[in-house]
Every structure is written in C-alpha cells, then in structure tokens.
C-alpha cells in the first residue's frame, strides 16, 4: 500500500511557481528543507545549522497547505508520502500500529523523503481522555516513538510535515516534535490577484475584464474558494449555450463560447462564497 502511495519528486507535478502568493512561506521552507535536503554536507557539522525534523503548517482550510507540501517535495528533490490522520485512524483501525512501524522503516529506505500528515490533529491530537479509543492511543504512541527513533543519519533526510486547521487541538508532545510552525494565511488583495492570475492564465477573458476588481470582490476567499469560483464562472457561457440550443436546436459546428466577463464571476459568488468566517477589519 505504501509503495503505491510514494510519489517520486519528478512525478509530483507541482512546483512553487504554481502557487500564487505565500512567498514568505515558500522562502522559509526552502531554507529549512530544500537546502538541507539538496546540500546535506553543509548541515552536517556543529549544532547551529541542523536540518529541521518536523514542521507544522497551520491555517484556515483551502489556503494551499497540501499544495505547498507537494511543491516542497519537488523543490527538495524528495520522495513524497501523504497520509491523512482521519483515514489512518478509521480505515486502519487496529492495524494502524503495524502500519506506522512499516511507514517509518520504509521511509528510511526512501530518504530523502517528506512525510506529509494532513489533519495531523486527528492522528496526533490532544490525548482524548476517557473516550479515546485504545487503538488510537496505541497508534499515537507508536508514531511518536518511531519518530523519535529515526536514526540521526536518517533524520537529516526525513521530514515530517504536519498540516492542520485546528492547531489548538494538538498535543504538547506533538507540538514539541514540530518545532517550526508556519502560518498559512488567507490571501490578501494582492495575493488574491496572484492566485487568480494563475487560474485564469489560459482562459478566454473579455477585454473589459479587470483582475483587480475581481480580487477586490473576493475578500475572505481562500485559494481553494477562488478556484471554485473561477470554475463556476467558466461554466456560465456553457450553460447559456446549452439553453440557447434547447430553444433553437443544436448547430453544427457548435458556436465558439463567449469570453468570460467580470459579471460571470460576480454572479458565481452566489454559488461559491468564502468558506471561512473572517474578521473584515483585519484584512484587505
Ligand atoms: P485543507 O486544510 O482543507 O486540507 P489546504 O490548505 O491543504 O486545505 P489545498 O488542498 O492545498 O489547501 O488547496 C486546495 C486547492 O486550492 C489546491 O489544489 C489549489 O487548486 C487551490 N489553491 C489553494 N491555495 C492556492 C494558492 N495559493 N495558489 C494556487 N492554488 C491554490
């Protein structure tokens, strides 16, 4: 199962340039991960420059944490393994302990490798008191001890990259093992422009279309919301054409779709809103 889940860097298909915005986050990840993985010899002496073993990406849903993790593996030339907290605890219930052991022994053979743990809170969340299932508890302990047990030779080239929308649910023991914590924020006006530019690069846009107006109208939208909004807008000319065909019959060859205009996006907002509640006073 793991073998099929490992993606070699040349097959990941996402790089930092495909991510609009988040420039500071990309730069930090390059310093913490790309450089030590690509040039381990520069990090092998002394105590100050040590590669980082664990990083936590936290922030609202849909802001590009998964995308960042994949792109980072491309940049660092590392194999990529992705596990999701909730699937691991439900699907592999019982076997999860064995699986965790296998994961870590497998990872040492695959180094350099990035193990991305999405929803790290549900895998390694705060100890759940009386209602916590015994199997979950055992798996968490197994995960922690396997993690601690990475030989120092391996640890240089194995990174655990956790992601969560709920950082406050994390156990102290996990927080300690993820010493670098990076906030992945909702995009501001300028960054929404950058993200939209990526999604609309190859679309047929009306000459009156103004990107800054759209960025301005999407306060509080995450990268993922922006993508869904663009998809909904792009659907409108198709729908119009279908309605026209319903009335007047289908023409051959099918007429070219009309270009997208700002109104398509504004109308699409009623279908795709911002999925995160935000404080408008703190954003622009
Ligand atoms: P969740 O917390 O819900 O798992 P996430 O932070 O991991 O979300 P992603 O899964 O990386 O978010 O983002 C979902 C999709 O949204 C991506 O596949 C991508 O298409 C788009 N997206 C999000 N942020 C960006 C961005 N900054 N640039 C380009 N695309 C983005």
PDB file of C-alpha atoms and ligand atoms in Angstrom:
ATOM      1  CA  UNK A   1       0.000   0.000   0.000  1.00  0.00           C
ATOM      2  CA  UNK A   2       2.726   2.410   0.916  1.00  0.00           C
ATOM      3  CA  UNK A   3       4.685   1.610  -2.191  1.00  0.00           C
ATOM      4  CA  UNK A   4       1.863   2.880  -4.366  1.00  0.00           C
ATOM      5  CA  UNK A   5       1.472   5.904  -2.143  1.00  0.00           C
ATOM      6  CA  UNK A   6       5.023   7.098  -2.648  1.00  0.00           C
ATOM      7  CA  UNK A   7       5.416   9.725  -5.323  1.00  0.00           C
ATOM      8  CA  UNK A   8       8.924  10.358  -6.649  1.00  0.00           C
ATOM      9  CA  UNK A   9       9.786  14.063  -6.983  1.00  0.00           C
ATOM     10  CA  UNK A  10       9.751  14.079 -10.773  1.00  0.00           C
ATOM     11  CA  UNK A  11       6.168  12.785 -10.799  1.00  0.00           C
ATOM     12  CA  UNK A  12       4.599  15.199  -8.326  1.00  0.00           C
ATOM     13  CA  UNK A  13       3.761  17.775 -10.965  1.00  0.00           C
ATOM     14  CA  UNK A  14       3.516  20.843  -8.704  1.00  0.00           C
ATOM     15  CA  UNK A  15       6.264  23.363  -8.017  1.00  0.00           C
ATOM     16  CA  UNK A  16       6.460  26.560  -6.015  1.00  0.00           C
ATOM     17  CA  UNK A  17       5.793  28.675  -9.110  1.00  0.00           C
ATOM     18  CA  UNK A  18       2.351  27.062  -9.437  1.00  0.00           C
ATOM     19  CA  UNK A  19       1.372  28.509  -6.072  1.00  0.00           C
ATOM     20  CA  UNK A  20       0.252  32.107  -6.151  1.00  0.00           C
ATOM     21  CA  UNK A  21       1.146  34.119  -3.052  1.00  0.00           C
ATOM     22  CA  UNK A  22       2.715  32.654   0.095  1.00  0.00           C
ATOM     23  CA  UNK A  23       6.130  33.975  -0.944  1.00  0.00           C
ATOM     24  CA  UNK A  24       7.472  34.174   2.605  1.00  0.00           C
ATOM     25  CA  UNK A  25       6.286  30.677   3.402  1.00  0.00           C
ATOM     26  CA  UNK A  26       7.992  29.312   0.292  1.00  0.00           C
ATOM     27  CA  UNK A  27      11.213  31.078   1.211  1.00  0.00           C
ATOM     28  CA  UNK A  28      11.160  29.730   4.766  1.00  0.00           C
ATOM     29  CA  UNK A  29      10.518  26.202   3.507  1.00  0.00           C
ATOM     30  CA  UNK A  30      13.377  26.499   1.046  1.00  0.00           C
ATOM     31  CA  UNK A  31      15.761  27.461   3.833  1.00  0.00           C
ATOM     32  CA  UNK A  32      14.507  24.844   6.272  1.00  0.00           C
ATOM     33  CA  UNK A  33      14.057  21.940   3.891  1.00  0.00           C
ATOM     34  CA  UNK A  34      15.198  22.362   0.302  1.00  0.00           C
ATOM     35  CA  UNK A  35      18.725  23.441   1.122  1.00  0.00           C
ATOM     36  CA  UNK A  36      19.467  20.770   3.760  1.00  0.00           C
ATOM     37  CA  UNK A  37      17.970  18.043   1.558  1.00  0.00           C
ATOM     38  CA  UNK A  38      19.828  19.150  -1.543  1.00  0.00           C
ATOM     39  CA  UNK A  39      23.086  20.030   0.226  1.00  0.00           C
ATOM     40  CA  UNK A  40      23.273  17.852   3.362  1.00  0.00           C
ATOM     41  CA  UNK A  41      27.047  18.326   3.592  1.00  0.00           C
ATOM     42  CA  UNK A  42      26.526  21.972   4.562  1.00  0.00           C
ATOM     43  CA  UNK A  43      24.448  20.938   7.565  1.00  0.00           C
ATOM     44  CA  UNK A  44      26.462  18.082   8.979  1.00  0.00           C
ATOM     45  CA  UNK A  45      28.778  19.968  11.334  1.00  0.00           C
ATOM     46  CA  UNK A  46      28.214  21.881  14.512  1.00  0.00           C
ATOM     47  CA  UNK A  47      24.939  22.342  16.277  1.00  0.00           C
ATOM     48  CA  UNK A  48      23.620  25.599  14.948  1.00  0.00           C
ATOM     49  CA  UNK A  49      22.750  24.513  11.475  1.00  0.00           C
ATOM     50  CA  UNK A  50      20.738  21.377  11.875  1.00  0.00           C
ATOM     51  CA  UNK A  51      18.098  20.250   9.436  1.00  0.00           C
ATOM     52  CA  UNK A  52      14.618  20.536  10.805  1.00  0.00           C
ATOM     53  CA  UNK A  53      12.879  17.206  11.541  1.00  0.00           C
ATOM     54  CA  UNK A  54       9.346  18.455  11.890  1.00  0.00           C
ATOM     55  CA  UNK A  55       7.349  21.369  10.558  1.00  0.00           C
ATOM     56  CA  UNK A  56       3.717  22.262  11.132  1.00  0.00           C
ATOM     57  CA  UNK A  57       1.710  24.168   8.542  1.00  0.00           C
ATOM     58  CA  UNK A  58      -1.404  25.632  10.114  1.00  0.00           C
ATOM     59  CA  UNK A  59      -4.123  27.971   8.989  1.00  0.00           C
ATOM     60  CA  UNK A  60      -7.628  28.103   7.524  1.00  0.00           C
ATOM     61  CA  UNK A  61      -8.808  25.361   5.127  1.00  0.00           C
ATOM     62  CA  UNK A  62      -8.109  25.689   1.430  1.00  0.00           C
ATOM     63  CA  UNK A  63      -5.144  28.015   1.765  1.00  0.00           C
ATOM     64  CA  UNK A  64      -2.752  25.695  -0.041  1.00  0.00           C
ATOM     65  CA  UNK A  65      -1.099  23.644   2.698  1.00  0.00           C
ATOM     66  CA  UNK A  66      -1.312  20.385   0.758  1.00  0.00           C
ATOM     67  CA  UNK A  67      -0.178  22.115  -2.395  1.00  0.00           C
ATOM     68  CA  UNK A  68       2.814  23.598  -0.536  1.00  0.00           C
ATOM     69  CA  UNK A  69       3.791  20.192   0.827  1.00  0.00           C
ATOM     70  CA  UNK A  70       3.769  18.615  -2.639  1.00  0.00           C
ATOM     71  CA  UNK A  71       5.615  21.503  -4.245  1.00  0.00           C
ATOM     72  CA  UNK A  72       8.194  21.412  -1.474  1.00  0.00           C
ATOM     73  CA  UNK A  73       8.968  17.783  -2.272  1.00  0.00           C
ATOM     74  CA  UNK A  74       9.521  18.770  -5.909  1.00  0.00           C
ATOM     75  CA  UNK A  75      11.824  21.630  -4.909  1.00  0.00           C
ATOM     76  CA  UNK A  76      13.760  19.496  -2.437  1.00  0.00           C
ATOM     77  CA  UNK A  77      14.010  16.521  -4.788  1.00  0.00           C
ATOM     78  CA  UNK A  78      12.393  14.323  -2.131  1.00  0.00           C
ATOM     79  CA  UNK A  79      10.013  11.393  -2.375  1.00  0.00           C
ATOM     80  CA  UNK A  80       6.552  12.301  -1.148  1.00  0.00           C
ATOM     81  CA  UNK A  81       4.337  10.209   1.101  1.00  0.00           C
ATOM     82  CA  UNK A  82       0.996  11.556   2.151  1.00  0.00           C
ATOM     83  CA  UNK A  83      -1.107  10.197   4.978  1.00  0.00           C
ATOM     84  CA  UNK A  84      -4.319  11.613   6.343  1.00  0.00           C
ATOM     85  CA  UNK A  85      -4.994  11.492  10.038  1.00  0.00           C
ATOM     86  CA  UNK A  86      -8.659  10.614   9.854  1.00  0.00           C
ATOM     87  CA  UNK A  87      -8.289   7.830   7.263  1.00  0.00           C
ATOM     88  CA  UNK A  88      -5.459   6.273   9.143  1.00  0.00           C
ATOM     89  CA  UNK A  89      -7.386   6.143  12.380  1.00  0.00           C
ATOM     90  CA  UNK A  90     -10.643   4.895  10.861  1.00  0.00           C
ATOM     91  CA  UNK A  91      -9.638   2.741   7.912  1.00  0.00           C
ATOM     92  CA  UNK A  92      -6.687   1.089   9.532  1.00  0.00           C
ATOM     93  CA  UNK A  93      -8.131   0.802  12.952  1.00  0.00           C
ATOM     94  CA  UNK A  94      -6.309  -1.963  14.721  1.00  0.00           C
ATOM     95  CA  UNK A  95      -3.656  -2.280  12.069  1.00  0.00           C
ATOM     96  CA  UNK A  96      -2.580   1.302  12.385  1.00  0.00           C
ATOM     97  CA  UNK A  97       0.181   0.434  14.819  1.00  0.00           C
ATOM     98  CA  UNK A  98       1.776  -2.030  12.424  1.00  0.00           C
ATOM     99  CA  UNK A  99       1.330   0.396   9.607  1.00  0.00           C
ATOM    100  CA  UNK A 100       3.077   3.156  11.481  1.00  0.00           C
ATOM    101  CA  UNK A 101       6.075   0.911  12.091  1.00  0.00           C
ATOM    102  CA  UNK A 102       6.147  -0.026   8.402  1.00  0.00           C
ATOM    103  CA  UNK A 103       5.880   3.610   7.368  1.00  0.00           C
ATOM    104  CA  UNK A 104       8.960   4.659   9.270  1.00  0.00           C
ATOM    105  CA  UNK A 105      11.120   1.726   8.301  1.00  0.00           C
ATOM    106  CA  UNK A 106      10.055   2.233   4.712  1.00  0.00           C
ATOM    107  CA  UNK A 107      10.795   5.955   4.907  1.00  0.00           C
ATOM    108  CA  UNK A 108      14.413   5.424   5.918  1.00  0.00           C
ATOM    109  CA  UNK A 109      14.926   3.454   2.746  1.00  0.00           C
ATOM    110  CA  UNK A 110      13.344   6.173   0.660  1.00  0.00           C
ATOM    111  CA  UNK A 111      15.220   9.163   2.024  1.00  0.00           C
ATOM    112  CA  UNK A 112      15.224  11.959   1.115  1.00  0.00           C
ATOM    113  CA  UNK A 113      11.528  11.850   1.848  1.00  0.00           C
ATOM    114  CA  UNK A 114       8.793  14.157   3.052  1.00  0.00           C
ATOM    115  CA  UNK A 115       6.013  12.504   5.020  1.00  0.00           C
ATOM    116  CA  UNK A 116       3.002  14.778   4.845  1.00  0.00           C
ATOM    117  CA  UNK A 117       0.493  14.195   7.622  1.00  0.00           C
ATOM    118  CA  UNK A 118      -2.700  16.025   6.753  1.00  0.00           C
ATOM    119  CA  UNK A 119      -5.201  16.573   9.576  1.00  0.00           C
ATOM    120  CA  UNK A 120      -2.388  15.876  11.977  1.00  0.00           C
ATOM    121  CA  UNK A 121      -4.754  16.849  14.802  1.00  0.00           C
ATOM    122  CA  UNK A 122      -6.937  13.794  14.260  1.00  0.00           C
ATOM    123  CA  UNK A 123      -3.930  11.475  14.203  1.00  0.00           C
ATOM    124  CA  UNK A 124      -1.950  13.098  16.941  1.00  0.00           C
ATOM    125  CA  UNK A 125      -4.457  15.317  18.686  1.00  0.00           C
ATOM    126  CA  UNK A 126      -4.583  16.045  22.380  1.00  0.00           C
ATOM    127  CA  UNK A 127      -4.997  12.946  24.498  1.00  0.00           C
ATOM    128  CA  UNK A 128      -8.644  12.226  24.356  1.00  0.00           C
ATOM    129  CA  UNK A 129      -9.438  11.344  27.944  1.00  0.00           C
ATOM    130  CA  UNK A 130     -11.953   8.642  28.738  1.00  0.00           C
ATOM    131  CA  UNK A 131     -13.459   8.490  25.249  1.00  0.00           C
ATOM    132  CA  UNK A 132     -10.251   7.968  23.398  1.00  0.00           C
ATOM    133  CA  UNK A 133     -10.089   4.608  21.739  1.00  0.00           C
ATOM    134  CA  UNK A 134      -7.350   2.326  22.929  1.00  0.00           C
ATOM    135  CA  UNK A 135      -6.184   1.684  19.359  1.00  0.00           C
ATOM    136  CA  UNK A 136      -5.826   5.389  18.641  1.00  0.00           C
ATOM    137  CA  UNK A 137      -3.791   5.849  21.774  1.00  0.00           C
ATOM    138  CA  UNK A 138      -1.522   2.951  20.891  1.00  0.00           C
ATOM    139  CA  UNK A 139      -1.019   4.241  17.408  1.00  0.00           C
ATOM    140  CA  UNK A 140      -0.146   7.702  18.588  1.00  0.00           C
ATOM    141  CA  UNK A 141       2.453   6.283  20.951  1.00  0.00           C
ATOM    142  CA  UNK A 142       3.832   4.115  18.192  1.00  0.00           C
ATOM    143  CA  UNK A 143       4.038   7.081  15.852  1.00  0.00           C
ATOM    144  CA  UNK A 144       5.861   9.198  18.421  1.00  0.00           C
ATOM    145  CA  UNK A 145       8.352   6.525  19.326  1.00  0.00           C
ATOM    146  CA  UNK A 146       9.054   5.629  15.693  1.00  0.00           C
ATOM    147  CA  UNK A 147       9.516   9.305  15.021  1.00  0.00           C
ATOM    148  CA  UNK A 148      11.934   9.684  17.929  1.00  0.00           C
ATOM    149  CA  UNK A 149      13.697   6.556  16.852  1.00  0.00           C
ATOM    150  CA  UNK A 150      14.750   7.811  13.448  1.00  0.00           C
ATOM    151  CA  UNK A 151      18.468   7.358  13.423  1.00  0.00           C
ATOM    152  CA  UNK A 152      20.264  10.668  13.225  1.00  0.00           C
ATOM    153  CA  UNK A 153      21.675   9.735   9.849  1.00  0.00           C
ATOM    154  CA  UNK A 154      18.138   9.290   8.525  1.00  0.00           C
ATOM    155  CA  UNK A 155      16.603  12.180  10.322  1.00  0.00           C
ATOM    156  CA  UNK A 156      18.545  14.599   8.179  1.00  0.00           C
ATOM    157  CA  UNK A 157      16.693  13.470   5.141  1.00  0.00           C
ATOM    158  CA  UNK A 158      13.288  12.552   6.509  1.00  0.00           C
ATOM    159  CA  UNK A 159      10.924  15.368   7.244  1.00  0.00           C
ATOM    160  CA  UNK A 160       7.555  15.073   8.929  1.00  0.00           C
ATOM    161  CA  UNK A 161       5.383  17.874   7.644  1.00  0.00           C
ATOM    162  CA  UNK A 162       2.099  18.145   9.505  1.00  0.00           C
ATOM    163  CA  UNK A 163      -0.871  20.279   8.487  1.00  0.00           C
ATOM    164  CA  UNK A 164      -3.905  21.301  10.459  1.00  0.00           C
ATOM    165  CA  UNK A 165      -6.763  23.772  10.553  1.00  0.00           C
ATOM    166  CA  UNK A 166      -7.019  23.230  14.288  1.00  0.00           C
ATOM    167  CA  UNK A 167      -3.617  23.823  15.859  1.00  0.00           C
ATOM    168  CA  UNK A 168      -5.133  24.214  19.317  1.00  0.00           C
ATOM    169  CA  UNK A 169      -6.194  20.581  19.284  1.00  0.00           C
ATOM    170  CA  UNK A 170      -2.635  19.363  19.134  1.00  0.00           C
ATOM    171  CA  UNK A 171      -0.978  17.537  21.942  1.00  0.00           C
ATOM    172  CA  UNK A 172       2.014  19.268  23.595  1.00  0.00           C
ATOM    173  CA  UNK A 173       4.169  16.269  22.795  1.00  0.00           C
ATOM    174  CA  UNK A 174       3.411  16.719  19.101  1.00  0.00           C
ATOM    175  CA  UNK A 175       3.942  20.461  19.183  1.00  0.00           C
ATOM    176  CA  UNK A 176       7.380  19.852  20.652  1.00  0.00           C
ATOM    177  CA  UNK A 177       8.247  17.496  17.805  1.00  0.00           C
ATOM    178  CA  UNK A 178       7.165  20.043  15.211  1.00  0.00           C
ATOM    179  CA  UNK A 179       9.475  22.829  16.304  1.00  0.00           C
ATOM    180  CA  UNK A 180       8.846  25.029  13.307  1.00  0.00           C
ATOM    181  CA  UNK A 181       5.286  26.205  12.917  1.00  0.00           C
ATOM    182  CA  UNK A 182       4.308  28.185   9.875  1.00  0.00           C
ATOM    183  CA  UNK A 183       1.059  30.053   9.492  1.00  0.00           C
ATOM    184  CA  UNK A 184      -0.546  29.751   6.069  1.00  0.00           C
ATOM    185  CA  UNK A 185      -2.924  32.680   5.905  1.00  0.00           C
ATOM    186  CA  UNK A 186      -5.885  33.597   3.720  1.00  0.00           C
ATOM    187  CA  UNK A 187      -4.674  35.696   0.773  1.00  0.00           C
ATOM    188  CA  UNK A 188      -4.964  39.485   0.919  1.00  0.00           C
ATOM    189  CA  UNK A 189      -5.967  41.593  -2.084  1.00  0.00           C
ATOM    190  CA  UNK A 190      -2.555  41.483  -3.760  1.00  0.00           C
ATOM    191  CA  UNK A 191      -2.192  37.739  -3.250  1.00  0.00           C
ATOM    192  CA  UNK A 192      -5.703  37.041  -4.495  1.00  0.00           C
ATOM    193  CA  UNK A 193      -4.645  38.783  -7.699  1.00  0.00           C
ATOM    194  CA  UNK A 194      -1.610  36.495  -7.972  1.00  0.00           C
ATOM    195  CA  UNK A 195      -3.647  33.354  -7.359  1.00  0.00           C
ATOM    196  CA  UNK A 196      -6.417  34.385  -9.779  1.00  0.00           C
ATOM    197  CA  UNK A 197      -3.807  35.129 -12.419  1.00  0.00           C
ATOM    198  CA  UNK A 198      -2.662  31.512 -12.245  1.00  0.00           C
ATOM    199  CA  UNK A 199      -6.194  30.123 -12.594  1.00  0.00           C
ATOM    200  CA  UNK A 200      -7.187  32.488 -15.409  1.00  0.00           C
ATOM    201  CA  UNK A 201      -3.953  32.391 -17.362  1.00  0.00           C
ATOM    202  CA  UNK A 202      -5.343  30.322 -20.208  1.00  0.00           C
ATOM    203  CA  UNK A 203      -8.973  31.404 -20.143  1.00  0.00           C
ATOM    204  CA  UNK A 204     -10.713  33.439 -22.757  1.00  0.00           C
ATOM    205  CA  UNK A 205     -11.403  36.709 -20.927  1.00  0.00           C
ATOM    206  CA  UNK A 206     -13.413  39.631 -22.202  1.00  0.00           C
ATOM    207  CA  UNK A 207     -11.286  42.701 -22.956  1.00  0.00           C
ATOM    208  CA  UNK A 208     -13.215  44.644 -20.301  1.00  0.00           C
ATOM    209  CA  UNK A 209     -12.319  42.127 -17.578  1.00  0.00           C
ATOM    210  CA  UNK A 210     -10.371  43.669 -14.688  1.00  0.00           C
ATOM    211  CA  UNK A 211      -8.481  41.350 -12.406  1.00  0.00           C
ATOM    212  CA  UNK A 212      -8.163  43.883  -9.585  1.00  0.00           C
ATOM    213  CA  UNK A 213     -11.952  44.312  -9.470  1.00  0.00           C
ATOM    214  CA  UNK A 214     -12.373  40.568  -9.025  1.00  0.00           C
ATOM    215  CA  UNK A 215      -9.655  40.423  -6.356  1.00  0.00           C
ATOM    216  CA  UNK A 216     -11.391  43.280  -4.600  1.00  0.00           C
ATOM    217  CA  UNK A 217     -14.741  41.491  -4.677  1.00  0.00           C
ATOM    218  CA  UNK A 218     -13.405  38.299  -3.102  1.00  0.00           C
ATOM    219  CA  UNK A 219     -12.428  39.379   0.385  1.00  0.00           C
ATOM    220  CA  UNK A 220     -12.119  36.347   2.668  1.00  0.00           C
ATOM    221  CA  UNK A 221     -11.848  33.806  -0.169  1.00  0.00           C
ATOM    222  CA  UNK A 222      -9.158  31.131   0.204  1.00  0.00           C
ATOM    223  CA  UNK A 223      -7.130  29.871  -2.783  1.00  0.00           C
ATOM    224  CA  UNK A 224      -9.459  26.911  -2.944  1.00  0.00           C
ATOM    225  CA  UNK A 225     -12.565  29.155  -2.874  1.00  0.00           C
ATOM    226  CA  UNK A 226     -11.077  31.271  -5.665  1.00  0.00           C
ATOM    227  CA  UNK A 227     -10.545  28.189  -7.769  1.00  0.00           C
ATOM    228  CA  UNK A 228     -14.121  27.027  -7.245  1.00  0.00           C
ATOM    229  CA  UNK A 229     -15.399  30.494  -8.056  1.00  0.00           C
ATOM    230  CA  UNK A 230     -13.453  30.535 -11.338  1.00  0.00           C
ATOM    231  CA  UNK A 231     -14.847  27.123 -12.253  1.00  0.00           C
ATOM    232  CA  UNK A 232     -18.405  28.265 -11.530  1.00  0.00           C
ATOM    233  CA  UNK A 233     -17.871  31.426 -13.609  1.00  0.00           C
ATOM    234  CA  UNK A 234     -16.391  29.481 -16.522  1.00  0.00           C
ATOM    235  CA  UNK A 235     -19.491  27.337 -16.540  1.00  0.00           C
ATOM    236  CA  UNK A 236     -21.826  30.238 -17.288  1.00  0.00           C
ATOM    237  CA  UNK A 237     -21.136  30.660 -21.034  1.00  0.00           C
ATOM    238  CA  UNK A 238     -21.504  26.883 -21.399  1.00  0.00           C
ATOM    239  CA  UNK A 239     -24.861  26.970 -19.665  1.00  0.00           C
ATOM    240  CA  UNK A 240     -26.027  29.844 -21.854  1.00  0.00           C
ATOM    241  CA  UNK A 241     -25.090  27.922 -24.948  1.00  0.00           C
ATOM    242  CA  UNK A 242     -26.966  24.855 -23.750  1.00  0.00           C
ATOM    243  CA  UNK A 243     -30.059  26.927 -23.031  1.00  0.00           C
ATOM    244  CA  UNK A 244     -29.838  28.508 -26.456  1.00  0.00           C
ATOM    245  CA  UNK A 245     -29.613  25.033 -28.009  1.00  0.00           C
ATOM    246  CA  UNK A 246     -32.638  23.918 -26.050  1.00  0.00           C
ATOM    247  CA  UNK A 247     -34.634  26.766 -27.577  1.00  0.00           C
ATOM    248  CA  UNK A 248     -33.309  26.850 -31.109  1.00  0.00           C
ATOM    249  CA  UNK A 249     -31.785  23.440 -31.647  1.00  0.00           C
ATOM    250  CA  UNK A 250     -28.176  22.424 -31.917  1.00  0.00           C
ATOM    251  CA  UNK A 251     -25.993  23.995 -34.575  1.00  0.00           C
ATOM    252  CA  UNK A 252     -23.050  22.281 -36.251  1.00  0.00           C
ATOM    253  CA  UNK A 253     -20.296  23.155 -35.713  1.00  0.00           C
ATOM    254  CA  UNK A 254     -21.040  24.358 -32.179  1.00  0.00           C
ATOM    255  CA  UNK A 255     -20.528  28.134 -31.863  1.00  0.00           C
ATOM    256  CA  UNK A 256     -17.473  29.367 -30.000  1.00  0.00           C
ATOM    257  CA  UNK A 257     -18.152  30.109 -26.343  1.00  0.00           C
ATOM    258  CA  UNK A 258     -18.268  33.782 -25.466  1.00  0.00           C
ATOM    259  CA  UNK A 259     -15.416  35.206 -23.365  1.00  0.00           C
ATOM    260  CA  UNK A 260     -15.783  35.445 -19.592  1.00  0.00           C
ATOM    261  CA  UNK A 261     -16.598  38.820 -18.123  1.00  0.00           C
ATOM    262  CA  UNK A 262     -16.500  40.219 -14.605  1.00  0.00           C
ATOM    263  CA  UNK A 263     -20.237  39.735 -14.187  1.00  0.00           C
ATOM    264  CA  UNK A 264     -19.826  35.951 -14.622  1.00  0.00           C
ATOM    265  CA  UNK A 265     -17.640  35.939 -11.539  1.00  0.00           C
ATOM    266  CA  UNK A 266     -19.887  38.258  -9.561  1.00  0.00           C
ATOM    267  CA  UNK A 267     -22.911  36.077 -10.369  1.00  0.00           C
ATOM    268  CA  UNK A 268     -20.935  32.944  -9.453  1.00  0.00           C
ATOM    269  CA  UNK A 269     -20.371  34.381  -5.988  1.00  0.00           C
ATOM    270  CA  UNK A 270     -23.900  33.372  -5.074  1.00  0.00           C
ATOM    271  CA  UNK A 271     -22.845  29.747  -5.650  1.00  0.00           C
ATOM    272  CA  UNK A 272     -19.334  29.895  -4.196  1.00  0.00           C
ATOM    273  CA  UNK A 273     -18.881  32.054  -1.135  1.00  0.00           C
ATOM    274  CA  UNK A 274     -15.896  32.398   1.171  1.00  0.00           C
ATOM    275  CA  UNK A 275     -15.791  29.218   3.209  1.00  0.00           C
ATOM    276  CA  UNK A 276     -14.094  30.708   6.228  1.00  0.00           C
ATOM    277  CA  UNK A 277     -15.621  33.303   8.504  1.00  0.00           C
ATOM    278  CA  UNK A 278     -13.199  36.184   8.713  1.00  0.00           C
ATOM    279  CA  UNK A 279     -12.735  39.429  10.508  1.00  0.00           C
ATOM    280  CA  UNK A 280     -13.084  42.077   7.813  1.00  0.00           C
ATOM    281  CA  UNK A 281     -11.371  44.683   9.927  1.00  0.00           C
ATOM    282  CA  UNK A 282      -8.108  42.761   9.953  1.00  0.00           C
ATOM    283  CA  UNK A 283      -7.929  42.078   6.251  1.00  0.00           C
ATOM    284  CA  UNK A 284      -7.822  43.847   2.962  1.00  0.00           C
TER     285      UNK A 284
HETATM  286  P1  LIG B   1      -7.303  21.834   3.803  1.00  0.00           P
HETATM  287  O1  LIG B   1      -6.834  22.473   5.060  1.00  0.00           O
HETATM  288  O2  LIG B   1      -8.781  21.980   3.563  1.00  0.00           O
HETATM  289  O3  LIG B   1      -6.760  20.467   3.551  1.00  0.00           O
HETATM  290  P2  LIG B   1      -5.251  23.050   2.222  1.00  0.00           P
HETATM  291  O4  LIG B   1      -4.760  24.257   2.942  1.00  0.00           O
HETATM  292  O5  LIG B   1      -4.420  21.824   2.285  1.00  0.00           O
HETATM  293  O6  LIG B   1      -6.736  22.768   2.631  1.00  0.00           O
HETATM  294  P3  LIG B   1      -5.100  22.721  -0.588  1.00  0.00           P
HETATM  295  O7  LIG B   1      -5.719  21.371  -0.548  1.00  0.00           O
HETATM  296  O8  LIG B   1      -3.653  22.809  -0.819  1.00  0.00           O
HETATM  297  O9  LIG B   1      -5.471  23.501   0.728  1.00  0.00           O
HETATM  298  O10 LIG B   1      -5.851  23.655  -1.636  1.00  0.00           O
HETATM  299  C1  LIG B   1      -6.947  23.197  -2.359  1.00  0.00           C
HETATM  300  C2  LIG B   1      -6.843  23.660  -3.788  1.00  0.00           C
HETATM  301  O11 LIG B   1      -6.968  25.074  -3.824  1.00  0.00           O
HETATM  302  C3  LIG B   1      -5.496  23.372  -4.413  1.00  0.00           C
HETATM  303  O12 LIG B   1      -5.479  22.146  -5.065  1.00  0.00           O
HETATM  304  C4  LIG B   1      -5.348  24.515  -5.408  1.00  0.00           C
HETATM  305  O13 LIG B   1      -6.007  24.210  -6.604  1.00  0.00           O
HETATM  306  C5  LIG B   1      -6.085  25.648  -4.756  1.00  0.00           C
HETATM  307  N1  LIG B   1      -5.187  26.593  -4.053  1.00  0.00           N
HETATM  308  C6  LIG B   1      -5.209  26.896  -2.729  1.00  0.00           C
HETATM  309  N2  LIG B   1      -4.315  27.847  -2.434  1.00  0.00           N
HETATM  310  C7  LIG B   1      -3.677  28.147  -3.586  1.00  0.00           C
HETATM  311  C8  LIG B   1      -2.629  29.053  -3.940  1.00  0.00           C
HETATM  312  N3  LIG B   1      -2.051  29.846  -3.024  1.00  0.00           N
HETATM  313  N4  LIG B   1      -2.222  29.088  -5.230  1.00  0.00           N
HETATM  314  C9  LIG B   1      -2.801  28.297  -6.166  1.00  0.00           C
HETATM  315  N5  LIG B   1      -3.789  27.422  -5.888  1.00  0.00           N
HETATM  316  C10 LIG B   1      -4.233  27.350  -4.633  1.00  0.00           C
END
